[in-house]
Amino acid sequence: MIFPEFGIRTELAVAVVFPELVRYSALMDFMETTAVKALYQQKGVKGADFSIGRFQMKPSFVEDLERQWMRTEWRHEYGIYFDLSETLEAHRICVLRLDDRNWQCIYLAMFLKLLYRRFPELAEEEDIEQVRFCSTAYNASFYGTYECIRRFYHTDFIPTPGTKRYAYSEIAVFYYKIAL
């Protein structure tokens, strides 16, 4: 229900994070979340910047996202405001949000909304190309250029020389195609 509130297609949003859902491990998430709660709250991203939650978001990703969001008029339209200070309380709230499924959906919706704003030509692309671009930007960088966003990805818990690598975007596109 969150994605349509932001004008984002749910199928697109789910496809974007599907590769993260494939790799998700509750045990690893528990350990990483525990470390982030302890270290990030005290020292910010210098203390801990592990991906946590089902959507595997890092505190640095969320901090960048919150800064971008606060530069838009959408903060007023949606009534979503963030404390951008480097305080213990701001870090504590950030970790609580990262550990919450609804907030991960809100952050994902905000990311996609900002991405379409940054690259308005994206809306003119075919659906598959939108999934490909958005998923790769989610995995690689919001700040990359339109032309250079492409990375390889693995699904092994610990990569070895025999680990098969996949384009992150192709895993997202695979899900999008079967979900239709």
CSV table of N, CA, C and O in Angstrom, one decimal, residues 15-121:
chain,number,residue,atom,x,y,z
A,15,ALA,N,10.4,-5.7,-7.7
A,15,ALA,CA,11.4,-6.2,-8.6
A,15,ALA,C,12.8,-5.6,-8.3
A,15,ALA,O,13.8,-6.3,-8.3
A,16,VAL,N,12.8,-4.4,-7.9
A,16,VAL,CA,14.0,-3.7,-7.6
A,16,VAL,C,14.8,-4.3,-6.4
A,16,VAL,O,16.0,-4.5,-6.4
A,17,VAL,N,14.0,-4.7,-5.4
A,17,VAL,CA,14.7,-5.3,-4.2
A,17,VAL,C,14.7,-6.9,-4.2
A,17,VAL,O,15.2,-7.5,-3.3
A,18,PHE,N,14.1,-7.5,-5.3
A,18,PHE,CA,14.0,-8.9,-5.3
A,18,PHE,C,15.4,-9.6,-5.2
A,18,PHE,O,15.5,-10.5,-4.4
A,19,PRO,N,16.4,-9.1,-5.8
A,19,PRO,CA,17.8,-9.7,-5.6
A,19,PRO,C,18.2,-9.7,-4.2
A,19,PRO,O,18.9,-10.6,-3.7
A,20,GLU,N,17.8,-8.7,-3.4
A,20,GLU,CA,18.2,-8.6,-2.0
A,20,GLU,C,17.4,-9.7,-1.2
A,20,GLU,O,17.9,-10.3,-0.3
A,21,LEU,N,16.1,-9.9,-1.6
A,21,LEU,CA,15.3,-10.9,-1.0
A,21,LEU,C,15.8,-12.3,-1.2
A,21,LEU,O,15.7,-13.1,-0.3
A,22,VAL,N,16.4,-12.5,-2.4
A,22,VAL,CA,17.0,-13.8,-2.7
A,22,VAL,C,18.2,-14.1,-1.7
A,22,VAL,O,18.3,-15.2,-1.2
A,23,ARG,N,18.9,-13.1,-1.4
A,23,ARG,CA,20.1,-13.3,-0.6
A,23,ARG,C,19.8,-13.2,0.9
A,23,ARG,O,20.7,-13.4,1.7
A,24,TYR,N,18.7,-12.7,1.3
A,24,TYR,CA,18.4,-12.4,2.7
A,24,TYR,C,18.6,-13.6,3.6
A,24,TYR,O,18.1,-14.7,3.3
A,25,SER,N,19.2,-13.4,4.7
A,25,SER,CA,19.4,-14.4,5.7
A,25,SER,C,19.0,-13.8,7.1
A,25,SER,O,19.6,-12.8,7.5
A,26,ALA,N,18.0,-14.4,7.7
A,26,ALA,CA,17.6,-13.8,9.0
A,26,ALA,C,18.7,-13.8,10.0
A,26,ALA,O,18.9,-12.9,10.8
A,27,LEU,N,19.6,-14.8,10.0
A,27,LEU,CA,20.7,-14.9,11.0
A,27,LEU,C,21.7,-13.8,10.7
A,27,LEU,O,22.1,-13.1,11.6
A,28,MET,N,22.1,-13.6,9.4
A,28,MET,CA,23.0,-12.6,9.1
A,28,MET,C,22.4,-11.2,9.4
A,28,MET,O,23.1,-10.3,9.9
A,29,ASP,N,21.1,-11.0,9.1
A,29,ASP,CA,20.5,-9.8,9.4
A,29,ASP,C,20.5,-9.5,10.9
A,29,ASP,O,20.7,-8.3,11.3
A,30,PHE,N,20.2,-10.5,11.7
A,30,PHE,CA,20.2,-10.3,13.1
A,30,PHE,C,21.6,-9.8,13.6
A,30,PHE,O,21.7,-8.8,14.4
A,31,MET,N,22.7,-10.4,13.1
A,31,MET,CA,24.0,-10.1,13.5
A,31,MET,C,24.4,-8.7,13.0
A,31,MET,O,24.9,-7.8,13.8
A,32,GLU,N,24.1,-8.4,11.8
A,32,GLU,CA,24.4,-7.1,11.2
A,32,GLU,C,23.6,-6.0,11.9
A,32,GLU,O,24.1,-4.9,12.2
A,33,THR,N,22.3,-6.2,12.1
A,33,THR,CA,21.4,-5.2,12.8
A,33,THR,C,21.9,-5.0,14.2
A,33,THR,O,22.0,-3.8,14.6
A,34,THR,N,22.3,-6.0,14.9
A,34,THR,CA,22.9,-5.8,16.2
A,34,THR,C,24.1,-5.0,16.2
A,34,THR,O,24.3,-4.0,17.0
A,35,ALA,N,25.0,-5.2,15.2
A,35,ALA,CA,26.2,-4.4,15.1
A,35,ALA,C,25.9,-3.0,14.8
A,35,ALA,O,26.5,-2.0,15.3
A,36,VAL,N,25.0,-2.8,13.9
A,36,VAL,CA,24.6,-1.4,13.5
A,36,VAL,C,24.0,-0.7,14.6
A,36,VAL,O,24.3,0.5,14.9
A,37,LYS,N,23.1,-1.4,15.4
A,37,LYS,CA,22.5,-0.7,16.5
A,37,LYS,C,23.5,-0.3,17.5
A,37,LYS,O,23.4,0.8,18.1
A,38,ALA,N,24.5,-1.1,17.8
A,38,ALA,CA,25.5,-0.8,18.8
A,38,ALA,C,26.5,0.3,18.2
A,38,ALA,O,26.8,1.2,18.9
A,39,LEU,N,27.0,0.1,17.0
A,39,LEU,CA,28.1,0.9,16.5
A,39,LEU,C,27.7,2.1,15.8
A,39,LEU,O,28.3,3.2,15.9
A,40,TYR,N,26.7,2.0,14.9
A,40,TYR,CA,26.2,3.2,14.1
A,40,TYR,C,25.7,4.3,15.0
A,40,TYR,O,25.9,5.4,14.8
A,41,GLN,N,24.9,3.9,16.0
A,41,GLN,CA,24.3,4.9,16.9
A,41,GLN,C,25.4,5.7,17.6
A,41,GLN,O,25.2,6.9,17.8
A,42,GLN,N,26.5,5.1,17.9
A,42,GLN,CA,27.6,5.8,18.6
A,42,GLN,C,28.5,6.7,17.7
A,42,GLN,O,28.8,7.8,17.9
A,43,LYS,N,28.8,6.1,16.5
A,43,LYS,CA,29.8,6.7,15.6
A,43,LYS,C,29.4,7.0,14.2
A,43,LYS,O,30.2,7.3,13.4
A,44,GLY,N,28.1,6.7,13.9
A,44,GLY,CA,27.6,7.0,12.6
A,44,GLY,C,28.2,5.9,11.6
A,44,GLY,O,28.6,4.8,12.0
A,45,VAL,N,28.2,6.3,10.3
A,45,VAL,CA,28.7,5.3,9.3
A,45,VAL,C,30.1,4.9,9.5
A,45,VAL,O,30.5,3.8,9.0
A,46,LYS,N,30.9,5.7,10.2
A,46,LYS,CA,32.3,5.3,10.5
A,46,LYS,C,32.3,4.1,11.5
A,46,LYS,O,33.3,3.3,11.4
A,47,GLY,N,31.3,4.0,12.3
A,47,GLY,CA,31.2,2.9,13.2
A,47,GLY,C,30.7,1.6,12.6
A,47,GLY,O,31.3,0.5,12.9
A,48,ALA,N,29.7,1.7,11.8
A,48,ALA,CA,29.1,0.5,11.2
A,48,ALA,C,28.2,1.0,10.0
A,48,ALA,O,27.4,1.9,10.1
A,49,ASP,N,28.4,0.4,8.9
A,49,ASP,CA,27.6,0.7,7.7
A,49,ASP,C,27.2,-0.6,7.0
A,49,ASP,O,27.5,-0.8,5.8
A,50,PHE,N,26.6,-1.5,7.7
A,50,PHE,CA,26.2,-2.8,7.2
A,50,PHE,C,24.8,-2.7,6.6
A,50,PHE,O,24.0,-2.0,7.1
A,51,SER,N,24.5,-3.5,5.6
A,51,SER,CA,23.2,-3.6,5.0
A,51,SER,C,22.3,-4.4,6.0
A,51,SER,O,22.7,-5.5,6.4
A,52,ILE,N,21.1,-3.8,6.3
A,52,ILE,CA,20.3,-4.5,7.2
A,52,ILE,C,18.8,-4.5,6.7
A,52,ILE,O,18.5,-3.8,5.8
A,53,GLY,N,18.0,-5.4,7.2
A,53,GLY,CA,16.6,-5.5,6.8
A,53,GLY,C,16.5,-6.4,5.6
A,53,GLY,O,17.4,-6.7,4.9
A,54,ARG,N,15.2,-6.7,5.3
A,54,ARG,CA,15.0,-7.5,4.1
A,54,ARG,C,15.4,-6.9,2.8
A,54,ARG,O,15.8,-7.5,1.8
A,55,PHE,N,15.4,-5.5,2.8
A,55,PHE,CA,15.8,-4.8,1.5
A,55,PHE,C,17.3,-4.5,1.6
A,55,PHE,O,17.8,-3.8,0.7
A,56,GLN,N,18.0,-4.9,2.6
A,56,GLN,CA,19.5,-4.7,2.7
A,56,GLN,C,19.9,-3.3,2.5
A,56,GLN,O,20.7,-3.0,1.6
A,57,MET,N,19.4,-2.4,3.3
A,57,MET,CA,19.7,-0.9,3.2
A,57,MET,C,20.8,-0.6,4.2
A,57,MET,O,20.8,-1.1,5.3
A,58,LYS,N,21.8,0.2,3.8
A,58,LYS,CA,22.9,0.6,4.7
A,58,LYS,C,22.5,2.0,5.3
A,58,LYS,O,21.8,2.8,4.6
A,59,PRO,N,23.0,2.3,6.5
A,59,PRO,CA,22.8,3.6,7.0
A,59,PRO,C,23.3,4.7,6.1
A,59,PRO,O,22.6,5.7,6.0
A,60,SER,N,24.4,4.5,5.4
A,60,SER,CA,24.9,5.6,4.5
A,60,SER,C,23.9,5.8,3.4
A,60,SER,O,23.7,7.0,2.9
A,61,PHE,N,23.3,4.8,2.8
A,61,PHE,CA,22.3,4.9,1.8
A,61,PHE,C,21.1,5.7,2.3
A,61,PHE,O,20.7,6.6,1.6
A,62,VAL,N,20.7,5.4,3.5
A,62,VAL,CA,19.5,6.1,4.1
A,62,VAL,C,19.9,7.5,4.4
A,62,VAL,O,19.0,8.4,4.2
A,63,GLU,N,21.0,7.8,4.9
A,63,GLU,CA,21.5,9.2,5.2
A,63,GLU,C,21.4,10.0,3.9
A,63,GLU,O,21.0,11.1,3.9
A,64,ASP,N,22.0,9.4,2.8
A,64,ASP,CA,22.0,10.1,1.5
A,64,ASP,C,20.6,10.4,1.0
A,64,ASP,O,20.2,11.5,0.6
A,65,LEU,N,19.8,9.4,1.2
A,65,LEU,CA,18.4,9.4,0.7
A,65,LEU,C,17.6,10.5,1.5
A,65,LEU,O,16.9,11.4,1.0
A,66,GLU,N,17.8,10.6,2.8
A,66,GLU,CA,17.2,11.6,3.7
A,66,GLU,C,17.6,13.0,3.3
A,66,GLU,O,16.8,13.9,3.2
A,67,ARG,N,18.9,13.2,3.0
A,67,ARG,CA,19.4,14.5,2.6
A,67,ARG,C,18.8,14.9,1.3
A,67,ARG,O,18.3,16.0,1.2
A,68,GLN,N,18.7,14.0,0.3
A,68,GLN,CA,18.1,14.3,-0.9
A,68,GLN,C,16.6,14.7,-0.8
A,68,GLN,O,16.1,15.6,-1.4
A,69,TRP,N,15.9,13.9,0.0
A,69,TRP,CA,14.5,14.1,0.3
A,69,TRP,C,14.2,15.5,0.9
A,69,TRP,O,13.3,16.2,0.5
A,70,MET,N,15.1,15.8,1.9
A,70,MET,CA,14.9,17.1,2.6
A,70,MET,C,15.1,18.3,1.7
A,70,MET,O,14.8,19.4,2.0
A,71,ARG,N,15.7,18.1,0.5
A,71,ARG,CA,15.9,19.2,-0.5
A,71,ARG,C,14.7,19.4,-1.4
A,71,ARG,O,14.8,20.3,-2.3
A,72,THR,N,13.7,18.5,-1.3
A,72,THR,CA,12.6,18.6,-2.2
A,72,THR,C,11.3,19.2,-1.4
A,72,THR,O,11.3,19.2,-0.2
A,73,GLU,N,10.4,19.6,-2.2
A,73,GLU,CA,9.1,20.0,-1.7
A,73,GLU,C,8.3,18.9,-1.2
A,73,GLU,O,7.3,19.0,-0.4
A,74,TRP,N,8.6,17.6,-1.6
A,74,TRP,CA,7.9,16.5,-1.1
A,74,TRP,C,7.9,16.3,0.4
A,74,TRP,O,7.0,15.7,0.9
A,75,ARG,N,8.9,16.8,1.0
A,75,ARG,CA,8.9,16.6,2.5
A,75,ARG,C,7.7,17.3,3.1
A,75,ARG,O,7.2,16.8,4.1
A,76,HIS,N,7.2,18.4,2.5
A,76,HIS,CA,6.0,19.0,3.0
A,76,HIS,C,4.8,18.3,2.5
A,76,HIS,O,3.8,18.1,3.3
A,77,GLU,N,4.8,17.9,1.3
A,77,GLU,CA,3.6,17.2,0.7
A,77,GLU,C,3.3,15.9,1.4
A,77,GLU,O,2.2,15.6,1.7
A,78,TYR,N,4.4,15.2,1.8
A,78,TYR,CA,4.2,13.9,2.5
A,78,TYR,C,4.3,14.0,4.0
A,78,TYR,O,4.0,13.0,4.7
A,79,GLY,N,4.7,15.1,4.5
A,79,GLY,CA,4.9,15.3,5.9
A,79,GLY,C,6.0,14.4,6.5
A,79,GLY,O,5.9,14.0,7.6
A,80,ILE,N,7.0,14.1,5.7
A,80,ILE,CA,8.1,13.3,6.1
A,80,ILE,C,9.4,14.1,6.2
A,80,ILE,O,9.9,14.6,5.2
A,81,TYR,N,9.8,14.3,7.5
A,81,TYR,CA,11.0,15.1,7.7
A,81,TYR,C,12.0,14.3,8.5
A,81,TYR,O,11.7,13.4,9.2
A,82,PHE,N,13.3,14.6,8.3
A,82,PHE,CA,14.4,13.9,8.9
A,82,PHE,C,15.3,14.8,9.6
A,82,PHE,O,15.6,15.9,9.2
A,83,ASP,N,15.8,14.3,10.8
A,83,ASP,CA,16.8,15.0,11.5
A,83,ASP,C,18.1,14.6,10.9
A,83,ASP,O,18.6,13.5,11.0
A,84,LEU,N,18.8,15.5,10.2
A,84,LEU,CA,20.0,15.2,9.5
A,84,LEU,C,21.3,15.4,10.3
A,84,LEU,O,22.4,15.3,9.8
A,85,SER,N,21.1,15.7,11.6
A,85,SER,CA,22.3,15.9,12.4
A,85,SER,C,23.0,14.6,12.7
A,85,SER,O,22.4,13.5,12.5
A,86,GLU,N,24.2,14.7,13.2
A,86,GLU,CA,25.0,13.5,13.5
A,86,GLU,C,25.0,13.2,15.0
A,86,GLU,O,26.0,13.1,15.6
A,87,THR,N,23.8,13.2,15.5
A,87,THR,CA,23.6,12.9,17.0
A,87,THR,C,23.2,11.5,17.2
A,87,THR,O,22.8,10.8,16.4
A,88,LEU,N,23.4,11.1,18.5
A,88,LEU,CA,23.0,9.8,18.9
A,88,LEU,C,21.6,9.5,18.7
A,88,LEU,O,21.2,8.5,18.2
A,89,GLU,N,20.7,10.5,19.0
A,89,GLU,CA,19.3,10.4,18.8
A,89,GLU,C,18.9,10.2,17.3
A,89,GLU,O,18.1,9.4,17.0
A,90,ALA,N,19.5,11.0,16.4
A,90,ALA,CA,19.2,10.9,15.0
A,90,ALA,C,19.7,9.5,14.5
A,90,ALA,O,18.9,8.9,13.7
A,91,HIS,N,20.8,9.0,14.9
A,91,HIS,CA,21.3,7.7,14.5
A,91,HIS,C,20.4,6.6,15.1
A,91,HIS,O,20.1,5.6,14.4
A,92,ARG,N,19.9,6.8,16.3
A,92,ARG,CA,19.0,5.8,16.9
A,92,ARG,C,17.7,5.7,16.2
A,92,ARG,O,17.3,4.6,15.8
A,93,ILE,N,17.2,6.8,15.8
A,93,ILE,CA,15.9,6.8,15.0
A,93,ILE,C,16.1,6.2,13.6
A,93,ILE,O,15.3,5.4,13.1
A,94,CYS,N,17.2,6.5,13.0
A,94,CYS,CA,17.6,5.9,11.7
A,94,CYS,C,17.6,4.4,11.8
A,94,CYS,O,17.1,3.7,10.9
A,95,VAL,N,18.3,3.9,12.8
A,95,VAL,CA,18.4,2.4,12.9
A,95,VAL,C,17.0,1.8,13.2
A,95,VAL,O,16.7,0.7,12.6
A,96,LEU,N,16.2,2.4,14.0
A,96,LEU,CA,14.8,1.9,14.2
A,96,LEU,C,14.0,1.9,12.9
A,96,LEU,O,13.3,0.9,12.7
A,97,ARG,N,14.2,2.9,12.1
A,97,ARG,CA,13.5,2.9,10.8
A,97,ARG,C,14.0,1.8,9.9
A,97,ARG,O,13.3,1.1,9.2
A,98,LEU,N,15.3,1.6,9.9
A,98,LEU,CA,15.9,0.6,9.0
A,98,LEU,C,15.5,-0.8,9.4
A,98,LEU,O,15.4,-1.7,8.6
A,99,ASP,N,15.2,-1.0,10.6
A,99,ASP,CA,14.8,-2.3,11.2
A,99,ASP,C,13.3,-2.5,11.0
A,99,ASP,O,12.8,-3.6,11.5
A,100,ASP,N,12.6,-1.6,10.4
A,100,ASP,CA,11.1,-1.7,10.3
A,100,ASP,C,10.7,-1.9,8.9
A,100,ASP,O,11.2,-1.1,8.0
A,101,ARG,N,9.9,-2.9,8.6
A,101,ARG,CA,9.6,-3.2,7.2
A,101,ARG,C,8.8,-2.1,6.5
A,101,ARG,O,9.0,-1.8,5.3
A,102,ASN,N,7.9,-1.4,7.2
A,102,ASN,CA,7.2,-0.3,6.6
A,102,ASN,C,8.1,0.8,6.2
A,102,ASN,O,8.0,1.4,5.2
A,103,TRP,N,9.1,1.1,7.1
A,103,TRP,CA,10.0,2.2,6.8
A,103,TRP,C,11.0,1.8,5.6
A,103,TRP,O,11.3,2.6,4.8
A,104,GLN,N,11.3,0.5,5.5
A,104,GLN,CA,12.1,0.1,4.4
A,104,GLN,C,11.3,0.3,3.1
A,104,GLN,O,11.9,0.8,2.1
A,105,CYS,N,10.0,0.1,3.1
A,105,CYS,CA,9.2,0.4,2.0
A,105,CYS,C,9.1,1.8,1.7
A,105,CYS,O,9.2,2.3,0.5
A,106,ILE,N,9.0,2.6,2.7
A,106,ILE,CA,9.0,4.1,2.5
A,106,ILE,C,10.3,4.6,1.9
A,106,ILE,O,10.3,5.4,1.0
A,107,TYR,N,11.4,4.1,2.5
A,107,TYR,CA,12.7,4.5,1.9
A,107,TYR,C,12.8,4.0,0.5
A,107,TYR,O,13.4,4.8,-0.4
A,108,LEU,N,12.4,2.9,0.1
A,108,LEU,CA,12.5,2.4,-1.2
A,108,LEU,C,11.6,3.3,-2.2
A,108,LEU,O,12.0,3.7,-3.2
A,109,ALA,N,10.4,3.6,-1.7
A,109,ALA,CA,9.5,4.5,-2.5
A,109,ALA,C,10.1,5.8,-2.7
A,109,ALA,O,10.1,6.4,-3.8
A,110,MET,N,10.7,6.4,-1.6
A,110,MET,CA,11.4,7.7,-1.8
A,110,MET,C,12.6,7.6,-2.7
A,110,MET,O,12.8,8.5,-3.6
A,111,PHE,N,13.4,6.5,-2.6
A,111,PHE,CA,14.5,6.3,-3.6
A,111,PHE,C,14.0,6.3,-5.0
A,111,PHE,O,14.6,7.0,-5.8
A,112,LEU,N,13.0,5.6,-5.3
A,112,LEU,CA,12.5,5.5,-6.7
A,112,LEU,C,11.9,6.8,-7.1
A,112,LEU,O,12.1,7.2,-8.3
A,113,LYS,N,11.2,7.5,-6.3
A,113,LYS,CA,10.6,8.8,-6.6
A,113,LYS,C,11.7,9.8,-7.0
A,113,LYS,O,11.7,10.5,-7.9
A,114,LEU,N,12.8,9.8,-6.1
A,114,LEU,CA,13.9,10.7,-6.4
A,114,LEU,C,14.7,10.3,-7.6
A,114,LEU,O,15.2,11.1,-8.4
A,115,LEU,N,14.8,9.0,-7.9
A,115,LEU,CA,15.5,8.5,-9.1
A,115,LEU,C,14.7,9.0,-10.4
A,115,LEU,O,15.4,9.4,-11.3
A,116,TYR,N,13.4,8.8,-10.4
A,116,TYR,CA,12.6,9.3,-11.5
A,116,TYR,C,12.7,10.8,-11.7
A,116,TYR,O,12.6,11.3,-12.8
A,117,ARG,N,12.9,11.5,-10.6
A,117,ARG,CA,13.0,13.0,-10.7
A,117,ARG,C,14.4,13.3,-11.3
A,117,ARG,O,14.5,14.2,-12.1
A,118,ARG,N,15.4,12.6,-10.8
A,118,ARG,CA,16.8,12.9,-11.3
A,118,ARG,C,16.9,12.5,-12.8
A,118,ARG,O,17.6,13.1,-13.6
A,119,PHE,N,16.2,11.4,-13.2
A,119,PHE,CA,16.3,10.9,-14.6
A,119,PHE,C,14.9,10.9,-15.2
A,119,PHE,O,14.3,9.8,-15.4
A,120,PRO,N,14.3,12.0,-15.6
A,120,PRO,CA,12.9,12.0,-16.1
A,120,PRO,C,12.8,11.2,-17.4
A,120,PRO,O,11.7,10.7,-17.6
A,121,GLU,N,13.8,11.0,-18.1
A,121,GLU,CA,13.8,10.2,-19.3
A,121,GLU,C,13.5,8.8,-19.0
A,121,GLU,O,13.0,8.0,-19.9
